[in-house]
Amino acid sequence: MEYNIALIPGDGIGPEIVAEAVKVLDAVAEKYGHTFNYKKFLMGGCSIDVYGESLTDETLEEIKTYDSVLLGAVGGNVGHSNWYEIEPSKRPEAGLLKIRKGLGLFTNMRPALLYDELSGACPIKSELTEGGFDFVIMRELTGGLYFGDRYTKTIDGLRTAVDTLSYNEEEIRRIAKWAFEIARKRGKKVTSVDKANVLDSSRLWREVVHEVHADYQDVELEDMLVDNCAMQIVRDPKQFDVILTENMFGDILSDEASMVTGSIGMLSSASLGATKLGLYEPSHGSAPDIAGKNIANPLATIASAALMLKYSFDMEEESKAIEDAISQVLKDGYRTVDIYTEGTKKTSTTEMGDLVVERLK
Ligand code: NAD
């Protein structure tokens, strides 16, 4: 198979971690007889330095012609205060919103994966997480409270603020389909999270998710109220496979979920839309404090590349090979500084990439 991948290294540690993910993708291509063609694009502060804005329309249009996108991270103002002295719509992080919107990416998927070897970093009692856990949060990205009408005005002499939470059935249906599709490739269970005991938008959410479920009878569906879900994630994270939820609930729950894995340098993510073109990136930022030191953990970016193979290119075996290689490197005791503990082997960014590649071969 041959695919064209747009690379957006971005700022800070972005170029270092994306380079390691490319090494791993090249090893996969060689082993399985695929061809991956890459082109690098500017987004973030590095684009501001050249074009005066985070993502130009021309760059976005060209990226749309690619099969998938691998992103490092953007932003960080160490030594680059000019990135933040321009109008907000041109600043580094504005590129993220622009590319998600431009590519029509309405779903964000964040895996919460605790490797057994890193269980010491998990703040939950070890007896609740023995053997690790592995679930994903599918968050609706372009609707709900963050996109509804809002205003603040004085009513009856009191300052009053209003935010509107609205969803139509199509917005719910398209993400529900993704959740069931992804569950089919994983543990075949979807937990749909809402607040249907209070909110109309949640009652519609629940109704439409059940309608979509009719086409996915091989996948188990359960409903859970968001307050209960927040509790269950720390009480028994092993019960989940795919958590499907709307924008604001997902914003909060996905941060909770990343906290329980204990290590930000390990968390991948995928943003998906109506087509196979997805945007894959680590969940962390550009870590300007450690940029250029060859110490950043590239595993979240490498795991994001594995997600790309699975969900954009339908390469399940190749994706699993990367995930197994990451697991093996951890089992063999190699750690970048962020996950280093005494008795393990301290490893640089480039060495970590090489170690994953060695285990893939
Ligand atoms: P951050 O995630 O960049 O860093 C938080 C802490 O985690 C830092 O101490 C950093 O050194 C460490 N860290 C993060 N990733 C690591 C890795 N792979 N290996 C080792 N350590 C790692 O968050 P921040 O400091 O709040 O943000 C820095 C910049 O990144 C800001 O400009 C922010 O807006 C931007 N940001 C970008 C994205 C994105 O591009 N998607 C996401 C979040 C933040």
Tab-separated table of C-alpha atoms and ligand atoms in Angstrom:
chain	number	residue	atom	x	y	z
A	1	MET	CA	0.000	0.000	0.000
A	2	GLU	CA	1.107	3.571	-0.615
A	3	TYR	CA	0.038	6.553	1.468
A	4	ASN	CA	0.905	10.245	1.608
A	5	ILE	CA	1.401	11.554	5.123
A	6	ALA	CA	1.505	15.259	5.967
A	7	LEU	CA	3.990	15.893	8.762
A	8	ILE	CA	3.568	18.919	10.993
A	9	PRO	CA	6.510	18.859	13.398
A	10	GLY	CA	5.558	22.248	14.912
A	11	ASP	CA	7.480	23.865	17.752
A	12	GLY	CA	9.456	22.942	20.878
A	13	ILE	CA	9.987	19.185	21.099
A	14	GLY	CA	7.654	18.649	18.105
A	15	PRO	CA	10.396	18.153	15.471
A	16	GLU	CA	12.333	15.764	17.761
A	17	ILE	CA	9.393	13.466	18.518
A	18	VAL	CA	7.954	13.481	14.989
A	19	ALA	CA	11.383	12.422	13.641
A	20	GLU	CA	11.261	9.340	15.887
A	21	ALA	CA	7.732	8.449	14.775
A	22	VAL	CA	8.861	8.697	11.130
A	23	LYS	CA	11.749	6.310	11.893
A	24	VAL	CA	9.209	3.825	13.219
A	25	LEU	CA	6.829	4.299	10.263
A	26	ASP	CA	9.746	3.700	7.881
A	27	ALA	CA	10.574	0.468	9.698
A	28	VAL	CA	6.939	-0.637	9.340
A	29	ALA	CA	6.987	0.239	5.637
A	30	GLU	CA	10.117	-1.816	5.120
A	31	LYS	CA	8.882	-4.815	7.079
A	32	TYR	CA	5.407	-4.982	5.532
A	33	GLY	CA	6.202	-3.741	2.020
A	34	HIS	CA	4.368	-0.387	2.163
A	35	THR	CA	5.395	3.026	0.901
A	36	PHE	CA	4.844	6.108	3.025
A	37	ASN	CA	5.568	9.441	1.331
A	38	TYR	CA	6.024	12.439	3.607
A	39	LYS	CA	5.970	16.170	3.250
A	40	LYS	CA	6.650	18.580	6.095
A	41	PHE	CA	4.350	21.568	6.644
A	42	LEU	CA	4.746	24.605	8.873
A	43	MET	CA	2.206	25.230	11.619
A	44	GLY	CA	2.514	27.059	14.932
A	45	GLY	CA	5.252	29.483	15.923
A	46	CYS	CA	7.561	28.272	13.148
A	47	SER	CA	4.904	29.298	10.619
A	48	ILE	CA	4.459	32.688	12.307
A	49	ASP	CA	8.199	33.262	11.869
A	50	VAL	CA	7.849	32.743	8.108
A	51	TYR	CA	4.266	33.745	7.201
A	52	GLY	CA	3.067	35.803	10.156
A	53	GLU	CA	0.323	33.319	11.099
A	54	SER	CA	0.070	29.840	12.552
A	55	LEU	CA	-1.477	28.094	9.563
A	56	THR	CA	-1.882	29.659	6.146
A	57	ASP	CA	-4.879	28.888	3.948
A	58	GLU	CA	-2.513	27.539	1.264
A	59	THR	CA	-0.908	25.083	3.699
A	60	LEU	CA	-4.310	23.901	4.888
A	61	GLU	CA	-5.539	23.380	1.317
A	62	GLU	CA	-2.494	21.299	0.441
A	63	ILE	CA	-2.782	19.206	3.612
A	64	LYS	CA	-6.372	18.362	2.633
A	65	THR	CA	-5.011	16.392	-0.336
A	66	TYR	CA	-3.031	14.048	1.945
A	67	ASP	CA	-4.159	10.691	3.340
A	68	SER	CA	-3.378	11.575	6.938
A	69	VAL	CA	-1.612	14.037	9.215
A	70	LEU	CA	0.954	13.455	11.958
A	71	LEU	CA	1.452	16.431	14.247
A	72	GLY	CA	4.067	17.052	16.942
A	73	ALA	CA	2.964	20.064	18.987
A	74	VAL	CA	2.739	23.810	18.568
A	75	GLY	CA	3.308	26.846	20.750
A	76	GLY	CA	5.479	27.731	23.709
A	77	ASN	CA	6.870	31.196	24.070
A	78	VAL	CA	10.393	30.697	25.402
A	79	GLY	CA	12.460	33.220	23.404
A	80	HIS	CA	9.586	33.799	20.979
A	81	SER	CA	7.355	36.367	22.633
A	82	ASN	CA	6.459	37.687	19.155
A	83	TRP	CA	4.338	34.555	18.630
A	84	TYR	CA	1.932	35.867	21.255
A	85	GLU	CA	2.014	39.572	20.445
A	86	ILE	CA	-0.124	39.160	17.341
A	87	GLU	CA	-3.888	38.924	17.100
A	88	PRO	CA	-5.263	35.772	18.777
A	89	SER	CA	-6.529	34.210	15.529
A	90	LYS	CA	-2.933	34.034	14.216
A	91	ARG	CA	-1.177	32.748	17.349
A	92	PRO	CA	0.389	29.254	17.456
A	93	GLU	CA	-2.525	27.364	19.037
A	94	ALA	CA	-5.032	28.981	16.626
A	95	GLY	CA	-3.586	26.698	13.955
A	96	LEU	CA	-4.917	23.703	15.888
A	97	LEU	CA	-8.500	24.966	15.765
A	98	LYS	CA	-8.122	25.984	12.138
A	99	ILE	CA	-6.809	22.611	10.984
A	100	ARG	CA	-9.443	20.634	12.932
A	101	LYS	CA	-12.192	22.789	11.467
A	102	GLY	CA	-10.649	22.833	7.987
A	103	LEU	CA	-10.355	19.049	7.873
A	104	GLY	CA	-13.861	18.592	9.319
A	105	LEU	CA	-12.595	16.646	12.330
A	106	PHE	CA	-15.546	16.318	14.695
A	107	THR	CA	-14.258	13.530	16.932
A	108	ASN	CA	-11.303	13.391	19.260
A	109	MET	CA	-10.140	10.047	20.519
A	110	ARG	CA	-7.743	9.831	23.427
A	111	PRO	CA	-6.591	6.454	24.620
A	112	ALA	CA	-6.058	6.065	28.354
A	113	LEU	CA	-3.600	3.238	28.455
A	114	LEU	CA	-1.704	2.128	31.529
A	115	TYR	CA	1.184	-0.154	30.689
A	116	ASP	CA	1.763	-2.665	33.466
A	117	GLU	CA	5.435	-1.595	33.564
A	118	LEU	CA	4.451	2.015	34.387
A	119	SER	CA	1.811	1.192	36.947
A	120	GLY	CA	3.908	2.913	39.623
A	121	ALA	CA	3.058	6.266	37.983
A	122	CYS	CA	-0.693	5.658	38.302
A	123	PRO	CA	-2.239	7.454	41.289
A	124	ILE	CA	-4.912	4.756	41.714
A	125	LYS	CA	-4.370	1.909	44.203
A	126	SER	CA	-2.417	-0.869	42.487
A	127	GLU	CA	-4.970	-3.597	43.301
A	128	LEU	CA	-7.508	-1.718	41.130
A	129	THR	CA	-5.183	-1.441	38.136
A	130	GLU	CA	-3.255	-4.710	38.190
A	131	GLY	CA	-2.434	-5.789	34.628
A	132	GLY	CA	-2.912	-2.190	33.432
A	133	PHE	CA	-6.003	-0.753	31.724
A	134	ASP	CA	-6.786	0.307	28.205
A	135	PHE	CA	-9.771	2.435	27.214
A	136	VAL	CA	-10.402	5.349	24.887
A	137	ILE	CA	-12.465	8.491	25.264
A	138	MET	CA	-14.314	9.619	22.151
A	139	ARG	CA	-15.200	13.269	22.582
A	140	GLU	CA	-17.442	15.242	20.252
A	141	LEU	CA	-15.330	18.214	19.170
A	142	THR	CA	-17.355	20.720	17.193
A	143	GLY	CA	-20.747	21.057	18.886
A	144	GLY	CA	-22.330	21.476	22.303
A	145	LEU	CA	-21.759	24.121	24.919
A	146	TYR	CA	-18.450	25.436	23.530
A	147	PHE	CA	-20.036	26.299	20.182
A	148	GLY	CA	-23.531	27.414	21.210
A	149	ASP	CA	-24.848	30.980	21.442
A	150	ARG	CA	-23.633	32.863	24.503
A	151	TYR	CA	-24.079	36.295	25.961
A	152	THR	CA	-23.799	38.272	29.168
A	153	LYS	CA	-26.254	41.033	29.899
A	154	THR	CA	-28.003	42.730	32.750
A	155	ILE	CA	-31.453	41.332	33.352
A	156	ASP	CA	-33.622	42.815	36.114
A	157	GLY	CA	-30.554	44.671	37.403
A	158	LEU	CA	-28.430	41.501	37.696
A	159	ARG	CA	-25.478	40.592	35.468
A	160	THR	CA	-26.564	37.353	33.832
A	161	ALA	CA	-24.550	35.010	31.601
A	162	VAL	CA	-26.071	32.449	29.257
A	163	ASP	CA	-24.367	29.594	27.373
A	164	THR	CA	-26.341	27.335	25.081
A	165	LEU	CA	-25.860	23.586	24.803
A	166	SER	CA	-27.345	22.251	21.623
A	167	TYR	CA	-26.893	19.121	19.522
A	168	ASN	CA	-28.745	17.946	16.465
A	169	GLU	CA	-29.250	14.284	15.726
A	170	GLU	CA	-26.746	14.250	12.851
A	171	GLU	CA	-23.947	15.573	15.067
A	172	ILE	CA	-24.655	12.760	17.504
A	173	ARG	CA	-25.108	10.056	14.880
A	174	ARG	CA	-21.786	10.617	13.119
A	175	ILE	CA	-19.690	10.379	16.285
A	176	ALA	CA	-21.720	7.429	17.575
A	177	LYS	CA	-20.848	5.563	14.375
A	178	TRP	CA	-17.155	6.227	14.940
A	179	ALA	CA	-17.436	4.985	18.523
A	180	PHE	CA	-19.024	1.704	17.451
A	181	GLU	CA	-16.547	1.283	14.580
A	182	ILE	CA	-13.638	1.797	16.967
A	183	ALA	CA	-15.148	-0.502	19.597
A	184	ARG	CA	-15.354	-3.185	16.903
A	185	LYS	CA	-11.582	-2.945	16.498
A	186	ARG	CA	-11.071	-3.069	20.274
A	187	GLY	CA	-13.031	-4.623	23.148
A	188	LYS	CA	-16.512	-4.336	21.574
A	189	LYS	CA	-18.068	-2.229	24.309
A	190	VAL	CA	-19.307	1.378	24.216
A	191	THR	CA	-20.199	3.354	27.329
A	192	SER	CA	-22.244	6.371	26.253
A	193	VAL	CA	-21.957	9.130	28.832
A	194	ASP	CA	-24.620	11.794	29.282
A	195	LYS	CA	-26.742	13.619	31.838
A	196	ALA	CA	-30.069	12.333	30.556
A	197	ASN	CA	-31.723	12.672	33.965
A	198	VAL	CA	-31.498	16.478	33.562
A	199	LEU	CA	-30.621	17.674	30.070
A	200	ASP	CA	-32.710	17.528	26.898
A	201	SER	CA	-29.563	17.426	24.764
A	202	SER	CA	-28.505	14.323	26.706
A	203	ARG	CA	-31.892	12.640	26.219
A	204	LEU	CA	-31.553	13.140	22.464
A	205	TRP	CA	-27.953	11.941	22.687
A	206	ARG	CA	-29.047	8.709	24.355
A	207	GLU	CA	-31.902	8.151	21.901
A	208	VAL	CA	-29.716	8.598	18.804
A	209	VAL	CA	-26.846	6.482	20.183
A	210	HIS	CA	-29.337	3.644	20.701
A	211	GLU	CA	-30.649	4.073	17.145
A	212	VAL	CA	-27.106	3.802	15.758
A	213	HIS	CA	-26.472	0.778	17.967
A	214	ALA	CA	-29.105	-1.137	15.996
A	215	ASP	CA	-26.483	-1.487	13.226
A	216	TYR	CA	-23.795	-2.659	15.653
A	217	GLN	CA	-25.375	-5.480	17.591
A	218	ASP	CA	-21.987	-7.193	18.001
A	219	VAL	CA	-20.932	-4.273	20.230
A	220	GLU	CA	-22.252	-3.963	23.787
A	221	LEU	CA	-23.772	-0.579	24.674
A	222	GLU	CA	-24.297	0.843	28.148
A	223	ASP	CA	-25.430	4.304	29.249
A	224	MET	CA	-23.768	6.054	32.157
A	225	LEU	CA	-24.409	9.410	33.779
A	226	VAL	CA	-21.409	11.711	33.625
A	227	ASP	CA	-21.086	12.141	37.383
A	228	ASN	CA	-21.013	8.383	37.830
A	229	CYS	CA	-18.484	8.037	34.994
A	230	ALA	CA	-16.115	10.537	36.629
A	231	MET	CA	-16.246	8.352	39.719
A	232	GLN	CA	-15.930	5.027	37.893
A	233	ILE	CA	-12.764	6.131	36.054
A	234	VAL	CA	-10.919	6.291	39.377
A	235	ARG	CA	-12.837	3.435	41.020
A	236	ASP	CA	-12.550	0.789	38.310
A	237	PRO	CA	-10.909	1.981	35.066
A	238	LYS	CA	-10.619	-1.581	33.770
A	239	GLN	CA	-14.401	-1.742	33.135
A	240	PHE	CA	-14.196	0.629	30.133
A	241	ASP	CA	-13.419	0.049	26.476
A	242	VAL	CA	-14.813	3.034	24.516
A	243	ILE	CA	-16.324	5.997	26.369
A	244	LEU	CA	-18.462	8.090	23.998
A	245	THR	CA	-19.484	11.549	25.094
A	246	GLU	CA	-20.274	15.121	24.130
A	247	ASN	CA	-17.835	18.005	24.019
A	248	MET	CA	-17.753	19.444	27.536
A	249	PHE	CA	-18.118	16.135	29.381
A	250	GLY	CA	-15.350	14.749	27.158
A	251	ASP	CA	-13.090	17.711	27.852
A	252	ILE	CA	-13.269	17.039	31.564
A	253	LEU	CA	-13.263	13.229	31.492
A	254	SER	CA	-10.332	13.010	29.067
A	255	ASP	CA	-8.154	15.093	31.372
A	256	GLU	CA	-9.182	12.899	34.280
A	257	ALA	CA	-8.364	9.812	32.224
A	258	SER	CA	-4.937	11.103	31.218
A	259	MET	CA	-4.173	11.851	34.859
A	260	VAL	CA	-4.890	8.275	35.930
A	261	THR	CA	-2.331	6.944	33.452
A	262	GLY	CA	0.218	9.082	35.273
A	263	SER	CA	2.536	9.930	32.371
A	264	ILE	CA	1.791	12.651	29.829
A	265	GLY	CA	4.646	11.598	27.537
A	266	MET	CA	2.827	8.311	26.818
A	267	LEU	CA	-0.588	9.540	25.660
A	268	SER	CA	-1.529	9.508	22.000
A	269	SER	CA	-4.611	10.987	20.329
A	270	ALA	CA	-6.536	11.004	17.067
A	271	SER	CA	-8.986	13.505	15.606
A	272	LEU	CA	-11.343	11.988	13.055
A	273	GLY	CA	-13.995	13.220	10.667
A	274	ALA	CA	-16.258	11.880	7.969
A	275	THR	CA	-13.425	10.446	5.867
A	276	LYS	CA	-10.350	8.352	6.608
A	277	LEU	CA	-8.177	11.470	6.809
A	278	GLY	CA	-7.304	11.840	10.480
A	279	LEU	CA	-5.023	14.052	12.536
A	280	TYR	CA	-2.793	12.117	14.905
A	281	GLU	CA	-0.795	13.765	17.680
A	282	PRO	CA	0.446	13.265	21.219
A	283	SER	CA	-1.831	14.625	23.949
A	284	HIS	CA	0.928	16.740	25.443
A	285	GLY	CA	2.168	20.155	24.332
A	286	SER	CA	5.442	21.424	22.892
A	287	ALA	CA	7.320	21.184	26.223
A	288	PRO	CA	9.541	24.235	25.531
A	289	ASP	CA	11.361	23.619	28.829
A	290	ILE	CA	13.046	20.510	27.423
A	291	ALA	CA	13.129	21.309	23.685
A	292	GLY	CA	16.396	20.655	21.839
A	293	LYS	CA	17.849	18.509	24.637
A	294	ASN	CA	17.096	15.102	23.118
A	295	ILE	CA	15.318	14.005	26.301
A	296	ALA	CA	11.625	14.239	25.321
A	297	ASN	CA	9.590	11.057	25.357
A	298	PRO	CA	8.641	10.203	21.758
A	299	LEU	CA	6.364	7.277	22.679
A	300	ALA	CA	3.080	9.232	22.606
A	301	THR	CA	3.881	10.355	19.060
A	302	ILE	CA	4.965	6.868	18.019
A	303	ALA	CA	1.728	5.481	19.506
A	304	SER	CA	-0.183	8.174	17.565
A	305	ALA	CA	1.431	6.882	14.370
A	306	ALA	CA	0.178	3.408	15.337
A	307	LEU	CA	-3.349	4.832	15.646
A	308	MET	CA	-2.964	6.339	12.167
A	309	LEU	CA	-2.119	2.940	10.719
A	310	LYS	CA	-5.128	1.373	12.429
A	311	TYR	CA	-7.839	3.944	11.806
A	312	SER	CA	-6.791	5.798	8.645
A	313	PHE	CA	-5.049	2.976	6.752
A	314	ASP	CA	-6.789	-0.121	8.223
A	315	MET	CA	-3.382	-1.673	8.970
A	316	GLU	CA	-4.282	-3.519	12.154
A	317	GLU	CA	-1.327	-5.887	12.207
A	318	GLU	CA	1.200	-3.131	11.578
A	319	SER	CA	-0.398	-0.948	14.246
A	320	LYS	CA	-0.295	-3.751	16.779
A	321	ALA	CA	3.349	-4.420	15.902
A	322	ILE	CA	4.201	-0.850	16.949
A	323	GLU	CA	2.171	-1.125	20.150
A	324	ASP	CA	3.875	-4.419	21.012
A	325	ALA	CA	7.301	-2.913	20.285
A	326	ILE	CA	6.568	0.004	22.672
A	327	SER	CA	5.460	-2.467	25.317
A	328	GLN	CA	8.595	-4.550	24.847
A	329	VAL	CA	10.898	-1.525	25.156
A	330	LEU	CA	9.222	-0.690	28.463
A	331	LYS	CA	9.455	-4.315	29.618
A	332	ASP	CA	13.162	-4.203	28.789
A	333	GLY	CA	13.502	-1.353	31.254
A	334	TYR	CA	14.155	1.658	28.975
A	335	ARG	CA	12.740	5.002	30.123
A	336	THR	CA	12.985	8.634	29.047
A	337	VAL	CA	13.425	11.102	31.919
A	338	ASP	CA	9.704	11.759	32.389
A	339	ILE	CA	8.996	8.109	33.235
A	340	TYR	CA	12.385	7.217	34.696
A	341	THR	CA	12.534	5.481	38.058
A	342	GLU	CA	15.539	4.084	39.880
A	343	GLY	CA	16.688	0.757	38.522
A	344	THR	CA	15.526	1.473	34.968
A	345	LYS	CA	17.714	2.564	32.034
A	346	LYS	CA	17.692	6.279	31.226
A	347	THR	CA	17.191	6.742	27.503
A	348	SER	CA	17.298	9.727	25.128
A	349	THR	CA	14.644	10.632	22.563
A	350	THR	CA	16.615	9.234	19.626
A	351	GLU	CA	17.634	6.083	21.500
A	352	MET	CA	13.980	5.451	22.370
A	353	GLY	CA	13.033	5.653	18.684
A	354	ASP	CA	15.866	3.269	17.781
A	355	LEU	CA	14.820	0.795	20.490
A	356	VAL	CA	11.254	0.666	19.167
A	357	VAL	CA	12.566	0.167	15.616
A	358	GLU	CA	14.875	-2.673	16.755
A	359	ARG	CA	11.948	-4.501	18.336
A	360	LEU	CA	9.840	-4.075	15.218
A	361	LYS	CA	12.343	-5.818	12.994
B	1	NAD	P1	3.278	20.567	27.903
B	1	NAD	O1	2.501	19.327	27.704
B	1	NAD	O2	4.037	21.054	26.742
B	1	NAD	O3	4.315	20.344	29.110
B	1	NAD	C1	3.908	20.055	30.441
B	1	NAD	C2	5.064	19.352	31.178
B	1	NAD	O4	5.186	18.022	30.678
B	1	NAD	C3	6.415	20.027	30.937
B	1	NAD	O5	7.176	19.920	32.111
B	1	NAD	C4	7.053	19.196	29.853
B	1	NAD	O6	8.457	19.180	29.885
B	1	NAD	C5	6.486	17.804	30.131
B	1	NAD	N1	6.317	17.034	28.899
B	1	NAD	C6	5.340	17.203	27.952
B	1	NAD	N2	5.525	16.336	26.954
B	1	NAD	C7	6.617	15.602	27.260
B	1	NAD	C8	7.312	14.547	26.600
B	1	NAD	N3	6.929	14.052	25.422
B	1	NAD	N4	8.408	14.035	27.207
B	1	NAD	C9	8.815	14.492	28.395
B	1	NAD	N5	8.201	15.468	29.071
B	1	NAD	C10	7.118	16.029	28.510
B	1	NAD	O7	2.281	21.673	28.437
B	1	NAD	P2	2.512	23.233	28.674
B	1	NAD	O8	3.878	23.475	29.249
B	1	NAD	O9	1.324	23.690	29.415
B	1	NAD	O10	2.455	23.874	27.230
B	1	NAD	C11	3.585	24.232	26.440
B	1	NAD	C12	3.099	24.802	25.120
B	1	NAD	O11	2.455	23.760	24.369
B	1	NAD	C13	2.075	25.915	25.272
B	1	NAD	O12	2.354	26.906	24.320
B	1	NAD	C14	0.747	25.230	24.967
B	1	NAD	O13	-0.219	26.112	24.462
B	1	NAD	C15	1.188	24.238	23.912
B	1	NAD	N6	0.281	23.085	23.758
B	1	NAD	C16	0.155	22.597	22.503
B	1	NAD	C17	-0.636	21.478	22.289
B	1	NAD	C18	-0.720	20.929	20.899
B	1	NAD	O14	0.076	21.301	20.047
B	1	NAD	N7	-1.665	20.052	20.615
B	1	NAD	C19	-1.290	20.855	23.352
B	1	NAD	C20	-1.110	21.370	24.641
B	1	NAD	C21	-0.309	22.503	24.831
